[in-house]
């Protein structure tokens, strides 16, 4: 799966946008791509909805403070 993400990254922002003026330009393009990949992109495994919409449907409008933690009764 990691190879698939690396391939998408190289195909989308790196090769498609052409020559880079410097490392800072490539870094900004990488940050923009990661933000798009994580947020507004429609996810096929989530029924073609955004991850934020899927989380809102699962948790309501707010994520519980202890989401993802285990409670075993000890302090």
mmCIF file with all atom_site columns, C-alpha atoms in Angstrom:
data_model
loop_
_atom_site.group_PDB
_atom_site.id
_atom_site.type_symbol
_atom_site.label_atom_id
_atom_site.label_alt_id
_atom_site.label_comp_id
_atom_site.label_asym_id
_atom_site.label_entity_id
_atom_site.label_seq_id
_atom_site.pdbx_PDB_ins_code
_atom_site.Cartn_x
_atom_site.Cartn_y
_atom_site.Cartn_z
_atom_site.occupancy
_atom_site.B_iso_or_equiv
_atom_site.pdbx_formal_charge
_atom_site.auth_seq_id
_atom_site.auth_comp_id
_atom_site.auth_asym_id
_atom_site.auth_atom_id
_atom_site.pdbx_PDB_model_num
ATOM 1  C CA . UNK A 1 1  ? 0.000   0.000  0.000   1.00 0.00 ? 1  UNK A CA 1
ATOM 2  C CA . UNK A 1 2  ? 2.860   2.393  0.764   1.00 0.00 ? 2  UNK A CA 1
ATOM 3  C CA . UNK A 1 3  ? 4.247   1.859  -2.733  1.00 0.00 ? 3  UNK A CA 1
ATOM 4  C CA . UNK A 1 4  ? 0.870   2.869  -4.155  1.00 0.00 ? 4  UNK A CA 1
ATOM 5  C CA . UNK A 1 5  ? 0.860   6.131  -2.177  1.00 0.00 ? 5  UNK A CA 1
ATOM 6  C CA . UNK A 1 6  ? 4.456   6.856  -3.213  1.00 0.00 ? 6  UNK A CA 1
ATOM 7  C CA . UNK A 1 7  ? 3.524   6.275  -6.842  1.00 0.00 ? 7  UNK A CA 1
ATOM 8  C CA . UNK A 1 8  ? 0.550   8.623  -6.587  1.00 0.00 ? 8  UNK A CA 1
ATOM 9  C CA . UNK A 1 9  ? 2.720   11.281 -4.960  1.00 0.00 ? 9  UNK A CA 1
ATOM 10 C CA . UNK A 1 10 ? 5.331   11.064 -7.703  1.00 0.00 ? 10 UNK A CA 1
ATOM 11 C CA . UNK A 1 11 ? 2.728   11.095 -10.471 1.00 0.00 ? 11 UNK A CA 1
ATOM 12 C CA . UNK A 1 12 ? 0.579   13.918 -9.080  1.00 0.00 ? 12 UNK A CA 1
ATOM 13 C CA . UNK A 1 13 ? 2.621   16.794 -7.654  1.00 0.00 ? 13 UNK A CA 1
ATOM 14 C CA . UNK A 1 14 ? 6.200   15.858 -8.548  1.00 0.00 ? 14 UNK A CA 1
ATOM 15 C CA . UNK A 1 15 ? 6.112   14.922 -12.233 1.00 0.00 ? 15 UNK A CA 1
ATOM 16 C CA . UNK A 1 16 ? 2.915   16.659 -13.358 1.00 0.00 ? 16 UNK A CA 1
ATOM 17 C CA . UNK A 1 17 ? 3.921   20.128 -12.175 1.00 0.00 ? 17 UNK A CA 1
ATOM 18 C CA . UNK A 1 18 ? 7.266   20.044 -13.941 1.00 0.00 ? 18 UNK A CA 1
ATOM 19 C CA . UNK A 1 19 ? 10.489  21.708 -12.876 1.00 0.00 ? 19 UNK A CA 1
ATOM 20 C CA . UNK A 1 20 ? 10.892  23.026 -9.343  1.00 0.00 ? 20 UNK A CA 1
ATOM 21 C CA . UNK A 1 21 ? 12.748  26.231 -8.483  1.00 0.00 ? 21 UNK A CA 1
ATOM 22 C CA . UNK A 1 22 ? 13.964  24.792 -5.222  1.00 0.00 ? 22 UNK A CA 1
ATOM 23 C CA . UNK A 1 23 ? 13.362  22.502 -2.312  1.00 0.00 ? 23 UNK A CA 1
ATOM 24 C CA . UNK A 1 24 ? 10.941  24.981 -0.687  1.00 0.00 ? 24 UNK A CA 1
ATOM 25 C CA . UNK A 1 25 ? 8.622   24.812 -3.715  1.00 0.00 ? 25 UNK A CA 1
ATOM 26 C CA . UNK A 1 26 ? 8.601   21.019 -3.661  1.00 0.00 ? 26 UNK A CA 1
ATOM 27 C CA . UNK A 1 27 ? 8.009   21.032 0.096   1.00 0.00 ? 27 UNK A CA 1
ATOM 28 C CA . UNK A 1 28 ? 4.973   23.328 -0.241  1.00 0.00 ? 28 UNK A CA 1
ATOM 29 C CA . UNK A 1 29 ? 3.572   21.197 -3.070  1.00 0.00 ? 29 UNK A CA 1
ATOM 30 C CA . UNK A 1 30 ? 4.031   18.109 -0.904  1.00 0.00 ? 30 UNK A CA 1
ATOM 31 C CA . UNK A 1 31 ? 2.164   19.703 2.007   1.00 0.00 ? 31 UNK A CA 1
ATOM 32 C CA . UNK A 1 32 ? -0.690  20.769 -0.278  1.00 0.00 ? 32 UNK A CA 1
ATOM 33 C CA . UNK A 1 33 ? -0.918  17.266 -1.761  1.00 0.00 ? 33 UNK A CA 1
ATOM 34 C CA . UNK A 1 34 ? -0.929  15.557 1.637   1.00 0.00 ? 34 UNK A CA 1
ATOM 35 C CA . UNK A 1 35 ? -3.674  17.911 2.825   1.00 0.00 ? 35 UNK A CA 1
ATOM 36 C CA . UNK A 1 36 ? -5.742  17.094 -0.270  1.00 0.00 ? 36 UNK A CA 1
ATOM 37 C CA . UNK A 1 37 ? -5.049  13.364 0.062   1.00 0.00 ? 37 UNK A CA 1
ATOM 38 C CA . UNK A 1 38 ? -6.222  13.340 3.690   1.00 0.00 ? 38 UNK A CA 1
ATOM 39 C CA . UNK A 1 39 ? -9.169  15.739 3.662   1.00 0.00 ? 39 UNK A CA 1
ATOM 40 C CA . UNK A 1 40 ? -11.228 16.733 0.604   1.00 0.00 ? 40 UNK A CA 1
ATOM 41 C CA . UNK A 1 41 ? -10.450 13.628 -1.473  1.00 0.00 ? 41 UNK A CA 1
ATOM 42 C CA . UNK A 1 42 ? -13.333 11.205 -1.815  1.00 0.00 ? 42 UNK A CA 1
ATOM 43 C CA . UNK A 1 43 ? -12.403 7.819  -0.330  1.00 0.00 ? 43 UNK A CA 1
ATOM 44 C CA . UNK A 1 44 ? -13.690 4.742  -2.136  1.00 0.00 ? 44 UNK A CA 1
ATOM 45 C CA . UNK A 1 45 ? -13.472 2.620  1.028   1.00 0.00 ? 45 UNK A CA 1
ATOM 46 C CA . UNK A 1 46 ? -15.714 5.115  2.830   1.00 0.00 ? 46 UNK A CA 1
ATOM 47 C CA . UNK A 1 47 ? -18.431 5.052  0.169   1.00 0.00 ? 47 UNK A CA 1
ATOM 48 C CA . UNK A 1 48 ? -16.989 7.976  -1.823  1.00 0.00 ? 48 UNK A CA 1
ATOM 49 C CA . UNK A 1 49 ? -17.363 10.561 0.932   1.00 0.00 ? 49 UNK A CA 1
ATOM 50 C CA . UNK A 1 50 ? -14.740 12.791 2.499   1.00 0.00 ? 50 UNK A CA 1
ATOM 51 C CA . UNK A 1 51 ? -13.014 11.500 5.605   1.00 0.00 ? 51 UNK A CA 1
ATOM 52 C CA . UNK A 1 52 ? -14.326 14.472 7.606   1.00 0.00 ? 52 UNK A CA 1
ATOM 53 C CA . UNK A 1 53 ? -17.917 13.642 6.606   1.00 0.00 ? 53 UNK A CA 1
ATOM 54 C CA . UNK A 1 54 ? -17.391 10.000 7.529   1.00 0.00 ? 54 UNK A CA 1
ATOM 55 C CA . UNK A 1 55 ? -15.985 10.937 10.954  1.00 0.00 ? 55 UNK A CA 1
ATOM 56 C CA . UNK A 1 56 ? -18.876 13.321 11.595  1.00 0.00 ? 56 UNK A CA 1
ATOM 57 C CA . UNK A 1 57 ? -21.364 10.563 10.782  1.00 0.00 ? 57 UNK A CA 1
ATOM 58 C CA . UNK A 1 58 ? -19.579 8.109  13.098  1.00 0.00 ? 58 UNK A CA 1
ATOM 59 C CA . UNK A 1 59 ? -19.038 10.407 16.060  1.00 0.00 ? 59 UNK A CA 1
ATOM 60 C CA . UNK A 1 60 ? -21.788 12.953 15.656  1.00 0.00 ? 60 UNK A CA 1
ATOM 61 C CA . UNK A 1 61 ? -20.637 16.537 15.454  1.00 0.00 ? 61 UNK A CA 1
ATOM 62 C CA . UNK A 1 62 ? -17.862 16.207 18.057  1.00 0.00 ? 62 UNK A CA 1
ATOM 63 C CA . UNK A 1 63 ? -15.216 13.560 18.628  1.00 0.00 ? 63 UNK A CA 1
ATOM 64 C CA . UNK A 1 64 ? -15.283 12.249 22.210  1.00 0.00 ? 64 UNK A CA 1
ATOM 65 C CA . UNK A 1 65 ? -12.252 13.265 24.282  1.00 0.00 ? 65 UNK A CA 1
ATOM 66 C CA . UNK A 1 66 ? -11.251 9.664  24.993  1.00 0.00 ? 66 UNK A CA 1
ATOM 67 C CA . UNK A 1 67 ? -11.835 8.265  21.509  1.00 0.00 ? 67 UNK A CA 1
ATOM 68 C CA . UNK A 1 68 ? -9.434  5.447  20.722  1.00 0.00 ? 68 UNK A CA 1
ATOM 69 C CA . UNK A 1 69 ? -8.238  4.970  24.293  1.00 0.00 ? 69 UNK A CA 1
ATOM 70 C CA . UNK A 1 70 ? -8.839  2.017  26.564  1.00 0.00 ? 70 UNK A CA 1
ATOM 71 C CA . UNK A 1 71 ? -10.200 2.471  30.005  1.00 0.00 ? 71 UNK A CA 1
ATOM 72 C CA . UNK A 1 72 ? -9.412  -0.259 32.492  1.00 0.00 ? 72 UNK A CA 1
ATOM 73 C CA . UNK A 1 73 ? -10.814 1.341  35.629  1.00 0.00 ? 73 UNK A CA 1
ATOM 74 C CA . UNK A 1 74 ? -7.466  2.144  37.207  1.00 0.00 ? 74 UNK A CA 1
ATOM 75 C CA . UNK A 1 75 ? -6.399  5.782  37.747  1.00 0.00 ? 75 UNK A CA 1
#
